[in-house]
Coordinates of C-alpha atoms and ligand atoms in Angstrom, one line a residue:
X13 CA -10.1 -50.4 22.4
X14 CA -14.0 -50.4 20.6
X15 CA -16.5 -52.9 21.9
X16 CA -19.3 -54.3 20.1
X17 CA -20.6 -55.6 23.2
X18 CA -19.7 -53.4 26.0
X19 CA -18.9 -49.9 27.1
X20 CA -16.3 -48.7 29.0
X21 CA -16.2 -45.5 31.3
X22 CA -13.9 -44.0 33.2
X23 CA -16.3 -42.8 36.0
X24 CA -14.2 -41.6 38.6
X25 CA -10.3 -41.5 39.4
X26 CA -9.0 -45.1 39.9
X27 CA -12.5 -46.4 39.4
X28 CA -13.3 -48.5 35.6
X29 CA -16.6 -49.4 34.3
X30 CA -18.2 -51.7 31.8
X31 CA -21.6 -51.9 31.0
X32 CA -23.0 -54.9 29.2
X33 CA -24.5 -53.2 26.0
X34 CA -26.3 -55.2 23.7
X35 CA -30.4 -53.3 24.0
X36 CA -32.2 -55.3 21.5
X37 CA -31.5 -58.9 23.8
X38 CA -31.4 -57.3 27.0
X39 CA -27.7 -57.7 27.3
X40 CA -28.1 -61.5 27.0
X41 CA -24.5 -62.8 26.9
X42 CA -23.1 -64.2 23.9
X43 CA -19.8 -65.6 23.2
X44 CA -18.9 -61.8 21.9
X45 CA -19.7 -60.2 25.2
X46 CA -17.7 -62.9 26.8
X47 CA -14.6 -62.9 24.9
X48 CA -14.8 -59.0 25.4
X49 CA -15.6 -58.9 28.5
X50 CA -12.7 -61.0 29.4
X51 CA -10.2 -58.8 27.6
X52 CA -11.9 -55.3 29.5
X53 CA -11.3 -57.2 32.5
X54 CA -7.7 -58.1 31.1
X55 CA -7.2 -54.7 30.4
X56 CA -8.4 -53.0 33.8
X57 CA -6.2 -55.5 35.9
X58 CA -2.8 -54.4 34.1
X59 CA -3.9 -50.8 34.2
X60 CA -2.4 -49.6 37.4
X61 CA -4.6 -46.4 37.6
X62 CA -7.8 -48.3 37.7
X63 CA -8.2 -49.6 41.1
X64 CA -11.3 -50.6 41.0
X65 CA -13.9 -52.0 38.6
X66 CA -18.1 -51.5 37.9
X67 CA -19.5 -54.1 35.7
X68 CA -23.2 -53.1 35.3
X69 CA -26.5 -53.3 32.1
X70 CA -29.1 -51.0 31.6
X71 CA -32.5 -49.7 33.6
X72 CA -34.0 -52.5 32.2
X73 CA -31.6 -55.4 32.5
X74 CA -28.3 -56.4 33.7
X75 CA -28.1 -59.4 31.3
X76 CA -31.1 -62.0 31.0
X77 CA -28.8 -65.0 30.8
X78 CA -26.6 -66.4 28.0
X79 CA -27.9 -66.2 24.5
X80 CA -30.6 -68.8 23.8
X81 CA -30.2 -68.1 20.2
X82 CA -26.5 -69.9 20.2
X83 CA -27.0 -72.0 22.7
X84 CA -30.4 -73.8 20.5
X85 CA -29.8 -77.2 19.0
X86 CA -26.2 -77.5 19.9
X87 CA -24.3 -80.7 21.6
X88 CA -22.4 -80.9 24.9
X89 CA -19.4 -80.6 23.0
X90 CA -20.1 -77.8 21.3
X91 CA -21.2 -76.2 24.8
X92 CA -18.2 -76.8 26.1
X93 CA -15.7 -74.9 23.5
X94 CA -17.9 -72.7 23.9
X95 CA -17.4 -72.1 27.2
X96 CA -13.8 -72.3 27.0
X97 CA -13.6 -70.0 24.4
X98 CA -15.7 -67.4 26.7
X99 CA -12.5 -66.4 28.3
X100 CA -15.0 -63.7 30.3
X101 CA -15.8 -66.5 32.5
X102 CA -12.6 -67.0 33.8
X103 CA -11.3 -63.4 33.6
X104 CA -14.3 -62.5 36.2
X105 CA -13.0 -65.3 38.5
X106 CA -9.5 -64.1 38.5
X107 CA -9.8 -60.6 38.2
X108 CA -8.1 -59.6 41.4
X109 CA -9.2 -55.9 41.8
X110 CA -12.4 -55.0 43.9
X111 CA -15.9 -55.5 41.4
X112 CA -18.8 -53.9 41.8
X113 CA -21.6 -55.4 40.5
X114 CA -25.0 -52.8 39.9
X115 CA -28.1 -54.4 39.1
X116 CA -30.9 -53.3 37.8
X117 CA -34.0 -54.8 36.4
X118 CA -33.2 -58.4 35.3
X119 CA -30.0 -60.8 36.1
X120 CA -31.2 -64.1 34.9
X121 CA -29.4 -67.3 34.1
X122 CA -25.4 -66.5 33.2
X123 CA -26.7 -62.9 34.0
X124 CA -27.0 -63.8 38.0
X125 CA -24.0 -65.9 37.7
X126 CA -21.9 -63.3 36.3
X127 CA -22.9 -60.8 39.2
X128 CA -22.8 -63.3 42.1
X129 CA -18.7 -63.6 41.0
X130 CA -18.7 -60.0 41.3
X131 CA -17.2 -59.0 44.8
X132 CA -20.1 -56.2 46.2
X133 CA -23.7 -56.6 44.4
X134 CA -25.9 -53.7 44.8
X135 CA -29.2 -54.1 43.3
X136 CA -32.0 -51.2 42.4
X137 CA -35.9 -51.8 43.9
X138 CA -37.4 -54.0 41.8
X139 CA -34.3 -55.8 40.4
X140 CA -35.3 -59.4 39.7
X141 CA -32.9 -62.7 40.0
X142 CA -33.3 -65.8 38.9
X143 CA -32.1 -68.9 37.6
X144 CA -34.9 -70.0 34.9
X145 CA -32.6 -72.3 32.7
X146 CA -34.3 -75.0 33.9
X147 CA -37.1 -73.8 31.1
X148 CA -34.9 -74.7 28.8
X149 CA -34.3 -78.2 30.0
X150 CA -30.6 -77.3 31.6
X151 CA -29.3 -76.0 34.5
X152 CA -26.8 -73.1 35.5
X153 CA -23.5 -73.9 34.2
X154 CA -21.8 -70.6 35.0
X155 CA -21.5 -71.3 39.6
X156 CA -25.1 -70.8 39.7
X157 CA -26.2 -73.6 41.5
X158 CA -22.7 -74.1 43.9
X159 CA -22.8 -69.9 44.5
X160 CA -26.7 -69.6 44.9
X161 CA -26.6 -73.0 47.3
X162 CA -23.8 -71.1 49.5
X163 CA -25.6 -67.6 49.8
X164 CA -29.3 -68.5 50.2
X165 CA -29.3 -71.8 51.7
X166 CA -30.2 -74.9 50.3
X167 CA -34.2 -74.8 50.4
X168 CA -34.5 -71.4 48.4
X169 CA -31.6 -72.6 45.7
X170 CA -33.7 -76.0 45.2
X171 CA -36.7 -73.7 44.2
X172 CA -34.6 -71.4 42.2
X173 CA -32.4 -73.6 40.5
X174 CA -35.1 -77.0 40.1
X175 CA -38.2 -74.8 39.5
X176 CA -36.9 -71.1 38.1
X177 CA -38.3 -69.2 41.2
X178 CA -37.6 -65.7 40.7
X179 CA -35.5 -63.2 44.0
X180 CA -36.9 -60.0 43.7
X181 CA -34.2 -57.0 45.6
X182 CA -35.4 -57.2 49.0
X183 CA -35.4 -60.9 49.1
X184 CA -32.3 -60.7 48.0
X185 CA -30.9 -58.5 50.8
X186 CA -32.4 -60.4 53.5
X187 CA -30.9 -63.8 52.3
X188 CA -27.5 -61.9 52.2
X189 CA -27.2 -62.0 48.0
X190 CA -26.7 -58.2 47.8
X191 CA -25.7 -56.0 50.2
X192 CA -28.1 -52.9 49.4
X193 CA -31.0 -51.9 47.9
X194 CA -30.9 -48.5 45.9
X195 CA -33.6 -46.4 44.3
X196 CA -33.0 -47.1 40.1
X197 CA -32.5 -43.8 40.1
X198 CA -29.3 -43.4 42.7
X199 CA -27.7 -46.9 41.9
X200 CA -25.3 -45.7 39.1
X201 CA -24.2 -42.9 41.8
X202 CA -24.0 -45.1 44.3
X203 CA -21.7 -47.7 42.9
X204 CA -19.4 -44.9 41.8
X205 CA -19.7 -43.3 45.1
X206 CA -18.7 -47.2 46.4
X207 CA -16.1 -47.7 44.1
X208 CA -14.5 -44.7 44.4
X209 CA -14.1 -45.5 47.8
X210 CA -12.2 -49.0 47.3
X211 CA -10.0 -47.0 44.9
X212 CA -8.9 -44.8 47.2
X213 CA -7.8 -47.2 49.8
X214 CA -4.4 -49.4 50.4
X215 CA -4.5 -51.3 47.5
X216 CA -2.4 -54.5 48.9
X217 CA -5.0 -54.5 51.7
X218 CA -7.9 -54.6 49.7
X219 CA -6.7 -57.1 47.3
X220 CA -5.8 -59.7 49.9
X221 CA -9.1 -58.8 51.6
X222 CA -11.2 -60.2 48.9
X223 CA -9.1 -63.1 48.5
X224 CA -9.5 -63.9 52.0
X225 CA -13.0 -63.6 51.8
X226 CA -13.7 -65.6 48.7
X227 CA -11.5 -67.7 50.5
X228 CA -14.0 -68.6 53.2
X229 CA -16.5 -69.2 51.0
X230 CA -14.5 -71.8 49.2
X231 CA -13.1 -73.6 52.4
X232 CA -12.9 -75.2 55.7
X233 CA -12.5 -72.3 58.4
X234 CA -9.1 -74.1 59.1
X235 CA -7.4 -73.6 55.8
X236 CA -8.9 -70.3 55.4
X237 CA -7.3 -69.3 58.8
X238 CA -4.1 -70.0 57.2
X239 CA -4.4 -68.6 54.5
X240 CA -6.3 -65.3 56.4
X241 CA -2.6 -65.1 58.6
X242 CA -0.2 -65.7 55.4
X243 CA -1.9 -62.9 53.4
X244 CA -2.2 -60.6 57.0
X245 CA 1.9 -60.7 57.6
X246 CA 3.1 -59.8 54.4
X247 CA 0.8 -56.3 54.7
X248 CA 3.1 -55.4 57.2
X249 CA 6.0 -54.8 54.5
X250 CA 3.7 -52.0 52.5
X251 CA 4.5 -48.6 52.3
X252 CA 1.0 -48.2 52.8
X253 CA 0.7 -49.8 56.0
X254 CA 3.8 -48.0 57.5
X255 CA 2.4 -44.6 56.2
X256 CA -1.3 -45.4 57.5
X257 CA -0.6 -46.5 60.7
X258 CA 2.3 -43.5 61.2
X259 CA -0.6 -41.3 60.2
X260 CA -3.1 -42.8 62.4
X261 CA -1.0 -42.2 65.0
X262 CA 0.2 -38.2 64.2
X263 CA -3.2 -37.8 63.4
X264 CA -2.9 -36.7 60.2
X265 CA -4.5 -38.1 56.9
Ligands
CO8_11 N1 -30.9 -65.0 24.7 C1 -31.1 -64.5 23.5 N2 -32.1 -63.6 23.3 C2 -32.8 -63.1 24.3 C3 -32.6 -63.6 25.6 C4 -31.6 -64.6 25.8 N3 -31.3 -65.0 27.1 N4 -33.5 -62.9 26.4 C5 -34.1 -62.1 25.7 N5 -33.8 -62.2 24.4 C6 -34.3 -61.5 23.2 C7 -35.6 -62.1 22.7 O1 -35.4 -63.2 21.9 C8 -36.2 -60.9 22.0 O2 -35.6 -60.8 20.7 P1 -36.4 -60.3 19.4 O3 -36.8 -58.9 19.7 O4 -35.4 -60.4 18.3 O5 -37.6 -61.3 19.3 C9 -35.7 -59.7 22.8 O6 -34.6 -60.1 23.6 C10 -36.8 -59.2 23.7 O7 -37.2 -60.3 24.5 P2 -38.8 -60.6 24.7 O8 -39.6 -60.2 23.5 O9 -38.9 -62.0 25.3 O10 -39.1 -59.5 25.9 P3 -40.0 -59.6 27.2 O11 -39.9 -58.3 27.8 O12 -41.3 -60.2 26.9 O13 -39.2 -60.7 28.1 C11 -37.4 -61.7 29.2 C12 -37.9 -60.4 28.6 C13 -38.1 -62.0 30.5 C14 -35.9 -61.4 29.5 C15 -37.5 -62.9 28.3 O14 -37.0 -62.6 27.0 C16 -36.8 -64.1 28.8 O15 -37.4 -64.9 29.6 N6 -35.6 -64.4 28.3 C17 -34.9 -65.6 28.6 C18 -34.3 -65.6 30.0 C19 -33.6 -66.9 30.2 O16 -34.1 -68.0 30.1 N7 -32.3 -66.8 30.6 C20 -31.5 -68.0 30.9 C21 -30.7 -68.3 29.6 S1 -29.8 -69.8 29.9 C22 -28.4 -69.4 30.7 O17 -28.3 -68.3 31.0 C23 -27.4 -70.5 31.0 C24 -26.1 -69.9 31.4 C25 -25.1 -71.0 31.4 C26 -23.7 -70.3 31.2 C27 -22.7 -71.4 30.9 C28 -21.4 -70.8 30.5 C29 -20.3 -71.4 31.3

């Protein structure tokens, strides 16, 4: 299928990657992008070869934020078909294969919200994160302020999300919002490299592994015990964990 919007790669066996593509607004996220962004993500999960997913910009920007241009002047209403109608939203919230998100330069606005729903954010030195939307008189409508709140803490998401303080890379890695830091030059590589990884492992395992994981995120560590044991036992009925742990133990790969 041909994007407008996007492009899609097939970096690496098992591995699938879109990059946001629109130069001229640095990748800012129009209702385009979205609705095609939802159906890559469509696409990828009933592909059973891809295993794994890259969602990523340019050097210069992963996506500054939804575009300004349509949001301008309109109502509430209108905000919200919009929104529904940006099925990429939902599609990156469901999506139930491993995401790597690769960040370089700017994710502001939507931008940061779409990567912080990505599972694994890597961001390049000198990637900058922010939340400005309150410059425009709104405020993150995409998780930003629920997802920023849980990763940072609150007194750092007040000043991003009330006053549009910018997280540059390293701050980001010591408040836990990405889990590396990568020369601009390497991060492409690297998220392959990542990805490729994910793709090659059990595939049940890894799926119920994120879920478990957004899981705690999203609840009480009671409930997310529960749910941690009822997605643990059915593992044990995979081919893959018969084969893995047989081959574990005969020492073979
Ligand atoms: N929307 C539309 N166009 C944009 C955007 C944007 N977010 N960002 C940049 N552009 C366009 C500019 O209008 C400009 O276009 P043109 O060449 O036609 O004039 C072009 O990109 C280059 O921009 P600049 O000339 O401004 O380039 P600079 O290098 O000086 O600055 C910045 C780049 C820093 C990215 C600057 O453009 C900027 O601050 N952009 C706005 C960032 C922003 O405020 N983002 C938040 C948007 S609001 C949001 O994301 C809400 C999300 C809610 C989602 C809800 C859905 C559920």
């Amino acid at each position: 299928m041909k994007y407008d919007t996007l492009l899609i790669e097939k970096p690496a066996e098992g591995v699938g990657l879109i990059r946001l593509n629109r130069p001229r607004q640095y990748n800012a996220l129009n209702s385009t992008l979205l609705i095609e962004l939802g159906k890559a993500l469509e696409t990828f999960d009933a592909d059973d070869a891809i295993r794994s997913v890259i969602i990523t910009g340019s050097d210069k920007a992963f996506a500054a934020g939804a575009d300004i241009a349509e949001m301008a002047g309109i109502s509430g209403q209108e905000m919200l078909e919009m929104v529904e109608a940006s099925t990429g939203w939902r599609a990156i919230s469901t999506f139930s294969k491993p995401t790597v998100c690769a960040v370089s330069g700017m994710a502001l606005g939507g931008g940061f919200e779409l990567a912080l729903q990505c599972d694994i954010l890597l961001a390049a030195t000198g990637a900058k994160f922010a939340l400005p939307e309150v410059n425009l008189g709104v405020i993150p409508g995409a998780g930003g302020t629920q997802r920023v709140a849980r990763i940072v803490g609150k007194s750092l998401a007040m000043e991003m999300v009330m006053n549009g303080r910018p997280m540059l890379a390293e701050e980001a890695l010591q408040r836990g919002a990405v889990s590396r830091v990568i020369d601009p030059a390497d991060i492409e590589a690297e998220a392959i490299q990542l990805a490729k990884e994910l793709a090659d492992r059990a595939p049940h395992a890894v799926r119920a592994g994120k879920a478990c994981v957004n899981k705690a995120i999203n609840t009480t560590l009671e409930e997310g015990l529960v749910f941690e044991r009822d997605s643990f036992i059915p593992l044990f009925d995979t081919e893959d964990a018969k084969t893995l742990m047989t081959a574990f133990l005969n020492k073979s790969k």
